[in-house]
Amino acid sequence: MFTGIIEAIGTVRALTPKGGDVRVYVQTGKLDLGDVKLGDSIAVNGICLTAVELPGDGFWADVSRETLARTAFIDFKAGSRVNLERALTPTSRLGGHLVSGHVDGVGEVLSREENARAVQFRIRAPRELARYIALKGSITVDGTSLTVNGVNGAEFELTIVPHTLGETIMADYRPGRQVNLEVDLLARYLERLMLGDKASEPSASGLTTSFLAEHGYLK
């Protein structure tokens, strides 16, 4: 688990094809690796990766085909800047929100506008994630815990203050960029719980308007 509070900006230094998937080397910059051991989890742009080698100034991790298919990892190349966060510990401050490091989908930055000292971004999420994105709710973008300041269908807006721009890779965002999205963990569990006994049925993939009406949530 993670908090979505980025600890450092790292740099992808190598991408090596290996047995049908990829091994990546990430140089971790100011991230303190003093207590990181082999097998520990580190979030890279919101993707939970396992450290398999620790050469000193970074770590190597294996990236599965599933991760390559479901995230914006495919856009990484040597020199790409990435957000880094070590896994949450029992004594960590939960400054953001609970983040699993399991990317739900890839979004696209649609616009970037100056807003006083902040920057306003508009991002389009995959349609199937729209129901989890709520005004003033939490969302994770490339591993960063953020507050949704506007919603219109599958599009949402973020207002990013100077500190966040300086401590994450969001300063690099331009229209057309692909970003990893993870929706609020509690929203996903709540949806599943509301299905009740129907959750055990093979076709129970999520809430529908007819289900909500049948159970008195819609009139």
C-alpha positions as a printed Julia matrix, in Angstrom:
219×3 Matrix{Float64}:
   0.0     0.0     0.0
   0.99    3.62   -0.63
  -0.23    7.12    0.28
   0.1     8.91   -3.05
   2.57   11.4    -1.54
   5.53   11.37   -3.92
   8.89   11.08   -2.17
  11.23   11.69   -5.09
  11.53   11.99   -8.85
  13.56    9.21  -10.41
  14.86    8.5   -13.9
  14.47    5.39  -16.04
  18.01    4.43  -17.03
  17.53    1.09  -18.78
  14.76   -1.06  -20.26
  15.85   -4.61  -21.04
  13.63   -7.19  -22.79
  13.75  -10.38  -20.73
  11.86  -13.61  -21.44
   8.92  -11.91  -23.15
   8.51   -9.03  -20.7
  10.81   -6.21  -19.49
  13.31   -5.51  -16.72
  13.67   -1.83  -15.84
  16.39    0.05  -13.99
  15.27    3.18  -12.15
  17.78    5.64  -10.71
  16.07    6.92   -7.58
  17.61   10.37   -7.03
  16.98   11.65   -3.51
  14.83    8.66   -2.5
  16.37    7.07    0.63
  17.02    3.4    -0.12
  18.69    2.78    3.24
  15.87    0.6     4.58
  14.8    -0.89    1.22
  15.43   -4.62    0.86
  15.16   -7.04   -2.04
  11.49   -7.87   -2.53
  10.24   -4.51   -1.24
   7.66   -2.57   -3.22
   8.27    0.83   -4.79
   5.62    2.71   -6.76
   6.87    4.03  -10.1
   4.33    6.44  -11.61
   1.71    4.67   -9.51
   2.75    1.16  -10.6
   3.7    -1.12   -7.72
   7.02   -2.76   -8.67
   9.2    -5.2    -6.72
  12.89   -4.45   -6.27
  14.85   -7.46   -7.54
  18.32   -5.86   -7.55
  19.68   -2.93   -5.51
  22.94   -1.7    -7.09
  23.14    1.37   -4.84
  21.74    4.4    -6.65
  18.51    2.76   -7.77
  16.79   -0.57   -8.31
  15.93   -3.11  -10.98
  12.37   -4.45  -11.28
  10.57   -6.86  -13.55
   7.55   -5.55  -15.47
   5.01   -8.19  -16.51
   3.03   -8.3   -19.75
  -0.09   -7.5   -17.73
   1.49   -4.26  -16.46
   2.76   -3.38  -19.94
  -0.76   -3.84  -21.35
  -2.7    -1.97  -18.66
  -0.51    1.05  -17.89
   1.32    3.86  -19.63
   4.59    2.02  -18.98
   4.79    1.39  -22.72
   5.68    5.09  -23.13
   8.72    4.85  -20.85
  12.16    5.18  -22.39
  15.66    5.76  -21.11
  15.67    9.25  -19.6
  11.97    9.32  -18.65
  11.31   11.04  -15.33
   9.08    9.1   -12.93
   7.33    9.62   -9.59
   8.61    7.38   -6.77
   7.15    6.33   -3.44
   8.21    3.58   -1.06
   5.54    1.32    0.41
   3.52    2.52    3.4
   4.62    1.36    6.87
   2.53    1.19   10.08
   4.23    4.37   11.34
   3.87    6.4     8.12
   1.73    9.52    7.97
  -1.26    9.02    5.67
  -0.96   12.42    4.02
  -2.79   11.47    0.83
  -5.21    8.53    0.62
  -4.91    4.74    0.51
  -3.35    3.76   -2.81
  -2.81    0.14   -3.88
  -0.36    0.7    -6.72
  -2.64   -1.27   -9.08
  -3.43    0.95  -12.06
  -7.1     0.92  -13.11
  -6.64    2.54  -16.5
  -4.75    5.02  -18.64
  -6.01    8.59  -18.99
  -5.06   11.39  -21.36
  -4.16   14.97  -20.5
  -6.52   17.13  -22.57
  -5.51   20.64  -21.52
  -3.15   22.65  -19.34
  -3.92   26.24  -18.25
  -2.24   28.65  -15.85
  -4.42   29.52  -12.84
  -2.61   32.21  -10.82
   0.43   30.33   -9.41
  -1.24   26.96   -9.91
  -1.84   24.95  -13.08
  -5.23   23.58  -14.12
  -5.25   20.22  -15.89
  -8.16   18.51  -17.62
  -7.82   14.75  -17.99
 -10.02   12.2   -19.74
 -10.41    8.85  -18.01
 -11.57    5.6   -19.62
 -15.4     5.53  -19.68
 -15.58    2.54  -17.33
 -13.81    4.52  -14.59
 -16.04    7.6   -14.76
 -18.46    6.32  -12.1
 -15.67    6.24   -9.51
 -14.58    9.87  -10.03
 -16.42   12.32   -7.77
 -16.19   16.06   -7.22
 -13.81   16.71   -4.29
 -13.02   13.0    -4.21
  -9.56   11.47   -4.44
  -7.81   10.09   -7.51
  -4.26    8.94   -8.15
  -2.5    10.24  -11.28
   0.92    8.68  -11.98
   1.06    7.75   -8.31
   0.18   11.22   -6.99
  -2.8    11.56   -4.63
  -4.94   14.43   -5.91
  -8.33   16.07   -5.3
 -10.84   16.23   -8.15
 -11.97   19.84   -8.62
 -14.39   19.34  -11.5
 -16.13   16.46  -13.29
 -17.85   16.33  -16.67
 -18.64   12.81  -17.8
 -15.35   10.9   -18.04
 -13.33   14.14  -17.9
 -12.08   15.63  -14.65
 -10.11   18.7   -13.58
  -7.2    19.12  -11.19
  -5.7    22.28   -9.71
  -2.02   21.68   -9.01
  -0.2    24.01   -6.62
   3.48   25.0    -7.11
   4.77   22.57   -4.47
   3.2    19.55   -6.21
   4.46   20.77   -9.59
   7.97   20.96   -8.18
   7.97   17.64   -6.33
   6.35   15.46   -9.02
   6.57   15.03  -12.79
   3.33   16.95  -13.35
   5.32   19.98  -14.51
   6.15   17.88  -17.59
   2.5    17.25  -18.52
   1.29   18.56  -21.87
  -1.91   17.78  -23.84
  -1.78   14.3   -25.31
   0.28   12.75  -22.52
  -0.85    9.36  -21.23
  -1.09    9.0   -17.43
  -1.73    6.11  -15.05
  -4.99    6.38  -13.08
  -6.04    4.61   -9.9
  -9.51    5.4    -8.59
 -10.41    5.61   -4.92
 -10.03    2.21   -3.26
 -13.07    2.7    -1.02
 -15.33    3.48   -4.0
 -14.42    0.18   -5.64
 -15.12   -1.83   -2.47
 -18.37    0.05   -1.83
 -19.62   -0.8    -5.31
 -18.88   -4.47   -4.75
 -20.5    -4.51   -1.3
 -23.7    -2.94   -2.66
 -24.14   -5.94   -4.95
 -24.74   -8.11   -1.89
 -25.45  -11.76   -2.73
 -25.42  -10.93   -6.44
 -21.66  -10.44   -6.21
 -21.27  -14.24   -6.33
 -22.98  -14.44   -9.72
 -20.58  -14.7   -12.7
 -22.2   -11.75  -14.49
 -21.96   -9.4   -11.5
 -19.38   -6.97  -12.89
 -20.73   -3.78  -11.33
 -23.74   -1.66  -10.44
 -26.31   -0.84  -13.09
 -29.18    1.63  -13.19
 -31.69   -1.24  -13.13
 -30.0    -2.78  -10.07
 -30.11    0.53   -8.18
 -33.79    1.08   -9.09
 -34.72   -2.48   -8.09
 -33.19   -1.99   -4.64
 -34.68    1.43   -3.96
 -31.62    3.63   -4.63
 -33.3     5.33   -7.58
 -36.87    6.59   -7.86
